XYZ file of C-alpha atoms in Angstrom:
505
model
C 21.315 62.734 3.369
C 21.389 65.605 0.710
C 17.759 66.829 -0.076
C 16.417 65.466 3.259
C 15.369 68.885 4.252
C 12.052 70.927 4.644
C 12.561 74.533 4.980
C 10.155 77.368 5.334
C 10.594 80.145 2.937
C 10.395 84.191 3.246
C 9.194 85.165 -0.514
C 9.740 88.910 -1.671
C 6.704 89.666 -3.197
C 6.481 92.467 -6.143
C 3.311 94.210 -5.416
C 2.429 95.752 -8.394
C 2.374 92.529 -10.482
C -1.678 92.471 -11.302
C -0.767 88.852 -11.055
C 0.602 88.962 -7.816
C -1.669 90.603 -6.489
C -4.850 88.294 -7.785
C -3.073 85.257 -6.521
C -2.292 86.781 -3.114
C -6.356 87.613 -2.889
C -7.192 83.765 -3.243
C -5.451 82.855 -0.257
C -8.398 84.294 1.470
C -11.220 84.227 -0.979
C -10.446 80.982 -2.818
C -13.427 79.283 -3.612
C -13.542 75.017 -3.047
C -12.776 74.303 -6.696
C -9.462 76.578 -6.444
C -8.291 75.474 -3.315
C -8.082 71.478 -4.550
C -6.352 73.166 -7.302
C -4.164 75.056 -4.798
C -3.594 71.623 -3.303
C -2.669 69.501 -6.520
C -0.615 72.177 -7.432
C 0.807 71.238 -3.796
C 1.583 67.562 -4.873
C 3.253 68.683 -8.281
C 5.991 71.023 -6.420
C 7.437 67.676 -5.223
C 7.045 65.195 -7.939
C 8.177 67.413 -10.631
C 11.159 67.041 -12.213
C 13.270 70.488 -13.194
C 14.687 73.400 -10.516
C 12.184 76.689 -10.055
C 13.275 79.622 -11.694
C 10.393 82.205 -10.377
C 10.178 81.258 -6.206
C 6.903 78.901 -4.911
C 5.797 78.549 -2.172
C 2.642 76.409 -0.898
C 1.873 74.639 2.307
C -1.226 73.512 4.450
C -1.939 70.060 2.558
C -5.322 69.173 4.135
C -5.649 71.929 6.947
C -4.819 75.096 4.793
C -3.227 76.409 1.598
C -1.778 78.702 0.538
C 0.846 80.158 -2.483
C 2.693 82.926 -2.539
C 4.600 83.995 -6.295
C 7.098 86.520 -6.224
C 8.352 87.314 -9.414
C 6.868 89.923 -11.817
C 7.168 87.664 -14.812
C 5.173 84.745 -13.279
C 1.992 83.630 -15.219
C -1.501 84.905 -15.043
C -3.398 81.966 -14.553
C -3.284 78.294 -12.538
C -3.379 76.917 -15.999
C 0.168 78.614 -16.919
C 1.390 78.199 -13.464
C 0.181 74.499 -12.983
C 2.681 73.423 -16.180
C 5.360 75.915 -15.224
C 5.705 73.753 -11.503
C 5.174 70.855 -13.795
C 8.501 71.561 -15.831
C 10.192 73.451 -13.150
C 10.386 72.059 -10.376
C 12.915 69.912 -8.532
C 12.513 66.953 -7.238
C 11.931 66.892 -3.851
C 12.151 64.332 -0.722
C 8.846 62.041 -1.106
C 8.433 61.266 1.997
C 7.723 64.848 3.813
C 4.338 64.853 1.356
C 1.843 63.317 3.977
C -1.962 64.617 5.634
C -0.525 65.720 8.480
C 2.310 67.614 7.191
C 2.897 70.973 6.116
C 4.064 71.419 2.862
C 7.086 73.633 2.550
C 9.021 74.079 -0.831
C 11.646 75.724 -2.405
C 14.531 76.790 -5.000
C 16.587 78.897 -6.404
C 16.025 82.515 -8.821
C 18.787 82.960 -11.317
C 20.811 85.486 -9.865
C 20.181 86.548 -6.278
C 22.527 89.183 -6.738
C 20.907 91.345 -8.999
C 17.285 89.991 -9.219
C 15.851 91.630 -5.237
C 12.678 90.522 -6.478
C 13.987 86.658 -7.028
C 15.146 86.294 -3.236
C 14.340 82.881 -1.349
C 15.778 82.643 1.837
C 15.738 79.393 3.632
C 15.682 79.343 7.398
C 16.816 75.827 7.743
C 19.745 74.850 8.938
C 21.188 72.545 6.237
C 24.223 70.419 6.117
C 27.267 71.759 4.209
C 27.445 68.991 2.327
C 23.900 69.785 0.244
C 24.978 73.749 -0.330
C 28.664 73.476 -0.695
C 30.007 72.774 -4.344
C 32.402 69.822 -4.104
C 31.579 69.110 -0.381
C 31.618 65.701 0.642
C 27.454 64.500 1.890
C 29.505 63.749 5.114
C 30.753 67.647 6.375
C 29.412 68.896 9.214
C 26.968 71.059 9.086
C 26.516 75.064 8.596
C 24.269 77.310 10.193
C 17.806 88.004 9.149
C 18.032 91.619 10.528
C 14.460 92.918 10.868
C 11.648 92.878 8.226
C 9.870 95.844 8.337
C 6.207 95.389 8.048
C 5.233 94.330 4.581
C 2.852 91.742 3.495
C 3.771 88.470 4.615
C 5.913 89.481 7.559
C 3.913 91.090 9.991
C 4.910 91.527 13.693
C 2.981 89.293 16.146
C 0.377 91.731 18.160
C 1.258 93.274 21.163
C 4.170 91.099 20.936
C 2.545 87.980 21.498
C 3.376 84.453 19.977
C 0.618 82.063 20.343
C 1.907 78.591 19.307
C 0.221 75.149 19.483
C 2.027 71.772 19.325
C 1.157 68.768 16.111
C -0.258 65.731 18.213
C 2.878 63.947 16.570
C 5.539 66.409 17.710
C 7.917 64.516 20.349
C 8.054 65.920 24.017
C 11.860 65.734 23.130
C 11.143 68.832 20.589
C 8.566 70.213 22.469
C 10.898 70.940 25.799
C 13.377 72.575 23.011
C 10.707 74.666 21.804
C 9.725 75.707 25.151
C 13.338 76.135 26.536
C 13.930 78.656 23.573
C 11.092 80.188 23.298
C 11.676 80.919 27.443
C 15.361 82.427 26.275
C 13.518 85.044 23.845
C 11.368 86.229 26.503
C 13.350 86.442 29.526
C 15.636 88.829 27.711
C 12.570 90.684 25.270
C 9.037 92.370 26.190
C 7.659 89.101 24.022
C 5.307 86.889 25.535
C 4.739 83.275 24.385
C 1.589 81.748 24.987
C 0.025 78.199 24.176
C -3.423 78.028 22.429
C -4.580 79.502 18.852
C -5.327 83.056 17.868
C -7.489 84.571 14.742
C -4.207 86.600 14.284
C -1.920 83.843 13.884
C -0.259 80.529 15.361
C 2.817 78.536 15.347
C 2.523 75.103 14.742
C 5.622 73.029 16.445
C 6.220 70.106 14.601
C 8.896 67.392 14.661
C 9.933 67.026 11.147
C 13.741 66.202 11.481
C 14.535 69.581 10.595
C 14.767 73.055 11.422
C 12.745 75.616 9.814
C 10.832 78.888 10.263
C 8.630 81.271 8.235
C 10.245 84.943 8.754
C 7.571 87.058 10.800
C 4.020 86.506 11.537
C 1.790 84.690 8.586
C -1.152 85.674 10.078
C -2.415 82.009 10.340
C -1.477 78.261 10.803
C 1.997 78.972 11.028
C 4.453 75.924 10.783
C 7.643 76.065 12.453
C 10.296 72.746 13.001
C 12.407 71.383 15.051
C 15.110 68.590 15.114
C 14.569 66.170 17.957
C 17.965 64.249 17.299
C 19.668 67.504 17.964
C 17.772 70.008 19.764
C 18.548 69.328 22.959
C 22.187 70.138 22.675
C 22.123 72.832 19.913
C 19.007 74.516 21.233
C 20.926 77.440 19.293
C 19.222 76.164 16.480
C 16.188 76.414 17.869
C 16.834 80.032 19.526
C 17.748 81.136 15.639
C 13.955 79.321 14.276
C 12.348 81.167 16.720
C 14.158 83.943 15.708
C 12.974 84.017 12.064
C 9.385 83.450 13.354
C 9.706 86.870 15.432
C 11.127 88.367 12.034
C 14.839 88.301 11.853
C 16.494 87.436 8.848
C 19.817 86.230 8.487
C 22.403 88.274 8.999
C 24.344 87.907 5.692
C 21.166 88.954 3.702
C 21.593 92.549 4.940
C 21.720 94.616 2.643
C 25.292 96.158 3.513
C 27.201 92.535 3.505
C 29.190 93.301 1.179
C 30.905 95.701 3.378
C 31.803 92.887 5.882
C 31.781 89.838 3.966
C 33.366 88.138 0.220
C 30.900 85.712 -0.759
C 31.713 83.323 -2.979
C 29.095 82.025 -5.054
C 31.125 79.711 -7.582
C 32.069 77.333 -4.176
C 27.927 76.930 -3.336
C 25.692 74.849 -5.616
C 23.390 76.802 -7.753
C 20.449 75.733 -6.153
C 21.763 77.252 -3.141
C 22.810 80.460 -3.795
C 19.698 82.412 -2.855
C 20.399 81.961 0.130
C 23.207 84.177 0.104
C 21.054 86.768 -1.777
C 20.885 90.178 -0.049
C 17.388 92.029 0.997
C 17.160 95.238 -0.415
C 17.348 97.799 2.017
C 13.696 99.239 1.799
C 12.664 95.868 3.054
C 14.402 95.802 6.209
C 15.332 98.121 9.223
C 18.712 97.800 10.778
C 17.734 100.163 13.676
C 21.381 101.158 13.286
C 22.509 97.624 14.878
C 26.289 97.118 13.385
C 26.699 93.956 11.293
C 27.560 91.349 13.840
C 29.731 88.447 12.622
C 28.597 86.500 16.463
C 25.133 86.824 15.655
C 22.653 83.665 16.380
C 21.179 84.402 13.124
C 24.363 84.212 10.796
C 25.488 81.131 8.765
C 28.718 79.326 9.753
C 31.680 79.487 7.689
C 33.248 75.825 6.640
C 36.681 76.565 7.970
C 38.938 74.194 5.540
C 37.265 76.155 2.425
C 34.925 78.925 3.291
C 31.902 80.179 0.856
C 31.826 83.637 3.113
C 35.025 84.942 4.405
C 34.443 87.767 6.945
C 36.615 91.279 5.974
C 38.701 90.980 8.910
C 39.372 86.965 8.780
C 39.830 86.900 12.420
C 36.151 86.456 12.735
C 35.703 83.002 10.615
C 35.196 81.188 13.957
C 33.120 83.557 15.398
C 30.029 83.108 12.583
C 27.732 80.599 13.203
C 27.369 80.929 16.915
C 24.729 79.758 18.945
C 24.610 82.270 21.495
C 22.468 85.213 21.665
C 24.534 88.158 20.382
C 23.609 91.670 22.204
C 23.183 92.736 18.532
C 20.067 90.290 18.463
C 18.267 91.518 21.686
C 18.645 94.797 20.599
C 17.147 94.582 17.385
C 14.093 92.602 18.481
C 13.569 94.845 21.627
C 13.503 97.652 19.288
C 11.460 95.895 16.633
C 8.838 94.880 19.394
C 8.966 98.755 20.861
C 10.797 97.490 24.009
C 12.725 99.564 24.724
C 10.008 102.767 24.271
C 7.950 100.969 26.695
C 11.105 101.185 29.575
C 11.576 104.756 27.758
C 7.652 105.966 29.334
C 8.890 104.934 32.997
C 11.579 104.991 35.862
C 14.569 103.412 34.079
C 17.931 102.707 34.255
C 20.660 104.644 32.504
C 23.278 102.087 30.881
C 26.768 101.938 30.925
C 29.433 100.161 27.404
C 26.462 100.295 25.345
C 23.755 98.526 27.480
C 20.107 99.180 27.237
C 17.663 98.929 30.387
C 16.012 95.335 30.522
C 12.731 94.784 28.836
C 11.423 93.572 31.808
C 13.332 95.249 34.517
C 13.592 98.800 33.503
C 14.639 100.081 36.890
C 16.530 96.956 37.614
C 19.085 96.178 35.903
C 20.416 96.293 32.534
C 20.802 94.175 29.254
C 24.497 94.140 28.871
C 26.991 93.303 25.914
C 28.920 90.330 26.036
C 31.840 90.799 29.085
C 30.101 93.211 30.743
C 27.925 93.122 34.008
C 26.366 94.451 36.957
C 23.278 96.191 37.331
C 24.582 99.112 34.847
C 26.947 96.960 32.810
C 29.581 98.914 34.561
C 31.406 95.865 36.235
C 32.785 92.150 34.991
C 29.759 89.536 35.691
C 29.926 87.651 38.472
C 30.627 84.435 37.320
C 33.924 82.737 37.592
C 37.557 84.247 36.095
C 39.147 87.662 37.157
C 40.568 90.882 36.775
C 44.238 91.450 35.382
C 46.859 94.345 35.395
C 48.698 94.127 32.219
C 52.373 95.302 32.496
C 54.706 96.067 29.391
C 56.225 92.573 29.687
C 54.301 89.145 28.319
C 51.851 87.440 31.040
C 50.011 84.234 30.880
C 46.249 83.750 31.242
C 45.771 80.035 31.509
C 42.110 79.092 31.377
C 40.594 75.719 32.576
C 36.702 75.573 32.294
C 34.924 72.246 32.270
C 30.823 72.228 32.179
C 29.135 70.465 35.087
C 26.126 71.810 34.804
C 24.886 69.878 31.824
C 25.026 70.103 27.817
C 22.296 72.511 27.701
C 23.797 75.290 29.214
C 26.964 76.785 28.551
C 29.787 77.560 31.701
C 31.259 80.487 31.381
C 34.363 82.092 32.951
C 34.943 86.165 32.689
C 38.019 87.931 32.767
C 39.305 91.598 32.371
C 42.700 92.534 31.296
C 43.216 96.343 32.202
C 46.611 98.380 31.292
C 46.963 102.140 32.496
C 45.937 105.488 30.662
C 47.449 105.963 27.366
C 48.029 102.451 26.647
C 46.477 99.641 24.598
C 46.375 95.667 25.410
C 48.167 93.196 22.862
C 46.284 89.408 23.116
C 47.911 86.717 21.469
C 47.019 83.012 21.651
C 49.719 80.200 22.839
C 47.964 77.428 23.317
C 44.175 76.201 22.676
C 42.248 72.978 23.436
C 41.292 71.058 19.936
C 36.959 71.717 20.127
C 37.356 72.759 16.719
C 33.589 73.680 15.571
C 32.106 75.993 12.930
C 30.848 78.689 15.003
C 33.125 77.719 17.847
C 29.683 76.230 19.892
C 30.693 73.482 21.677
C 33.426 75.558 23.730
C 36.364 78.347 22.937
C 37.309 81.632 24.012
C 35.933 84.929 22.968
C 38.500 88.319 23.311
C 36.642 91.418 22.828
C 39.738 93.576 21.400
C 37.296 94.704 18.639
C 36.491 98.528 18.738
C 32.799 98.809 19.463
C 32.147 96.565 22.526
C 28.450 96.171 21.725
C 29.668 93.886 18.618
C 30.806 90.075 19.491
C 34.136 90.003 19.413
C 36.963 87.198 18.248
C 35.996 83.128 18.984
C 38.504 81.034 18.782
C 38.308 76.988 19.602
C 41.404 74.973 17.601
C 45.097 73.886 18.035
C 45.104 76.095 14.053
C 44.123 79.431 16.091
C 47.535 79.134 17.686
C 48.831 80.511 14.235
C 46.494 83.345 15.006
C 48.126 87.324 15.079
C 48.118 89.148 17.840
C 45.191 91.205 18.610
C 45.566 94.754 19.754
C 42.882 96.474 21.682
C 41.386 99.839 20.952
C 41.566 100.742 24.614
C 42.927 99.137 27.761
C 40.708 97.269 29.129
C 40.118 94.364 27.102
C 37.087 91.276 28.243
C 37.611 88.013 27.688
C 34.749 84.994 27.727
C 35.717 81.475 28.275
C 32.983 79.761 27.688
C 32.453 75.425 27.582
C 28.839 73.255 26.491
C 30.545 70.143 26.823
C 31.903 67.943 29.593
C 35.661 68.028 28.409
C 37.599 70.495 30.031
C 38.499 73.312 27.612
C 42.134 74.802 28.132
C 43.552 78.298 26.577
C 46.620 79.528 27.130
C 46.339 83.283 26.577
C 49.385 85.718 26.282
C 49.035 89.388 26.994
C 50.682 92.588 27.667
C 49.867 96.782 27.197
C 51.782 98.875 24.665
C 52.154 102.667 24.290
C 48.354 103.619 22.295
C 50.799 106.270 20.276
C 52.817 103.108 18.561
C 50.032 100.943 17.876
C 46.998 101.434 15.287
C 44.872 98.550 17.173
C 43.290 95.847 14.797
């Protein structure tokens, strides 16, 4: 249903707006007779009638409030501001407004393009249907590189997320909370721990929705999962977490427009913050390469995409939900990770790999294909190692999951080709799982130049029309990968060409 959607909200806040800065002093020295105000203010952001033009943002109904303004030309005073909600504001869904609810709210800036100071960005998943201009409410459904530290988006301490669960959250959401929170830190130096903290707290609730505030609030901290669909996309509830630790997505960086056309005309107006970009002194990159795999970046809709990646080959690939190596490096290095393996015996990494947050001297944290202790080797799960020769091969591929819808089975397999040569992939035949994102099951071939980056997904009977793929060296990795219990089939064709004749792609 379009509008059916709470969403918390990252708000770029103009610091040297005297009225900025007064309201952002009440959130911790409002008096009794400003914070009702606060909270009817609260009530009037979703019974108003008219879309926000300067971004909003309150929550805590009866527990704690807050608001946040972020545009230099907002008013002075709650008087101003109360009618400005009154007459801006658009209406929202009713029935989210309750006493045991956080309040989360809202819209759009005029031009996210050129206003850095009028940038909403929405961590909730949302359906195509509700962004996409002339979408039908029946499309299926769509899925931030570091903030630095700046008010509002603060790292958690020591690297330390203490959450708590609502009394009304479902055991259904709060096994997916658990389940991803488990995937950040088995592969980070982040710890999770239950209970409350004077520093900050996430609050899990079950709203029907996904949602996340972008870094550490430094309170009652709401974050939201979908119980309907958690348990099989726990992606989505990898990439909420994600925000909470202080990702963004990764379309807002600031150099997207070197790696994606974004068409704002084919999104609804409302919408199109979203697709703003963060200005680059308000984010660190930690020279991570934009990643079209990344957890964190929004599907395309394949039949008429809003974002078209540079090199189209990658329109399956956004929208994944599967850690990219891209992600665990930048929140390792956010978190000071990988210093902390730096100051003792570690590891030294082979194709890009960094030593393991938690296993310095063990064993490394690998890009996609690779393996071993040292990344040096093809991981040991099923698949296998092939010699290309100048003529065409097959590669036929059969994975089926048995091990449940929660986890994904994956097959590995190398294609090598001599000194001097490079390996041409093309596609013959492929299993119909078609999927934005490619997540229920496909085939990844890393032909792409820099092996840290994901490389091409493909899932569809179309991606037989595919061109062939030429590698930029010969050895070229291949992931089949499957979260359902249908077998997945690929038939893959490949062969190695002189490196002198061929430019690679």
């Amino acid at each position: 249903m379009l509008c059916e959607l709470r969403c918390s909200i990252a708000v770029r806040t103009s610091t040297t707006s005297a009225a900025i800065k007064s309201l952002l002093e009440l959130l911790n020295h409002h008096n009794k007779e400003e914070k009702n105000f606060i909270i009817k203010i609260g009530e009037k952001l979703f019974h108003s009638s008219q879309d926000v033009s300067a971004g909003i943002w309150a929550y805590g109904y009866t527990k704690r409030v807050s608001l946040v303004i972020k545009n230099d030309a907002m008013h002075h005073n709650f008087e101003e501001f109360s009618k400005a909600a009154d007459a801006e504001m658009q209406l929202q869904n009713k029935k989210i407004l309750s006493n045991e609810r956080v309040i989360t709210v809202l819209n759009s800036c005029n031009d996210p393009q050129r206003n850095a100071n009028c940038l909403v960005f929405f961590s909730g998943m949302r359906e195509v249907g509700e962004i996409l201009e002339g979408a039908s409410e029946n499309a299926g459904r769509k899925r931030r590189q570091v903030t630095k530290e700046i008010e509002y988006h603060h790292k958690w301490l020591d690297g330390v997320v203490n959450y708590i669960f609502n009394d009304s959250t479902s055991q259904t959401v709060r096994k997916c909370f658990l389940k991803a929170a488990e995937a950040w830190q088995k592969e980070t130096c982040i710890t999770f721990t239950q209970g409350k903290a004077d520093t900050g707290y996430l609050v899990v609730n079950d709203e029907g929705v996904y949602y996340s505030h972008v870094g550490r609030l430094g309170d009652e901290q709401p974050i939201s999962l979908d119980r309907s669909t958690c348990t099989e996309e726990i992606g989505r509830a990898i990439h909420e977490i994600g925000h909470a630790l202080g990702l963004y997505h990764t379309q807002s960086r600031y150099d997207r427009d070197s790696y994606l056309n974004v068409n704002l005309l084919k999104i609804k107006e409302p919408y199109r913050v979203e697709f703003g970009i963060i200005p680059e002194n308000e984010t660190d990159l930690y020279e991570a390469k934009y990643d079209y795999g990344s957890i964190m970046h929004y599907a395309a809709v394949i039949e008429d995409p809003a974002m078209i990646p540079n090199d189209k080959k990658y329109l399956r690939t956004m929208g994944s939900q599967m850690f990219s190596f891209t992600d665990l490096w930048l929140i390792n290095e956010f978190y000071g990770c990988h210093e902390k393996c730096k100051q003792g015996p570690h590891l030294e990494c082979d194709n890009g790999g960094f030593p393991h947050a938690r296993k310095c001297n063990e064993e490394c944290t690998c890009p996609s294909g690779y393996g071993g202790k040292q990344c040096k080797i093809r991981p040991e799960q099923c698949g296998d190692e092939r010699n290309a020769t100048d003529k065409w091969q097959y590669l036929d591929i059969d994975i089926k999951n048995s091990i449940g819808s929660e986890e994904y089975a994956k097959c590995y397999y190398w294609i090598r080709s001599p000194p001097g040569t490079v390996i041409e992939v093309k596609i013959a035949q492929m299993s119909e799982f078609s999927a934005e994102g490619c997540w229920k099951a496909g085939v990844e071939i890393k032909t792409n130049k820099d092996q840290t980056l994901t490389g091409y997904r493909f899932c569809s009977e179309d991606d037989e029309e595919t061109e062939i793929l030429r590698s930029h060296s010969h050895l070229v990795p291949i992931i089949a990968y499957n979260k359902k219990f249908f077998t997945f089939m690929a038939k893959l064709q490949y062969r190695f060409v002189d490196a002198a004749k061929q430019t690679g792609v």
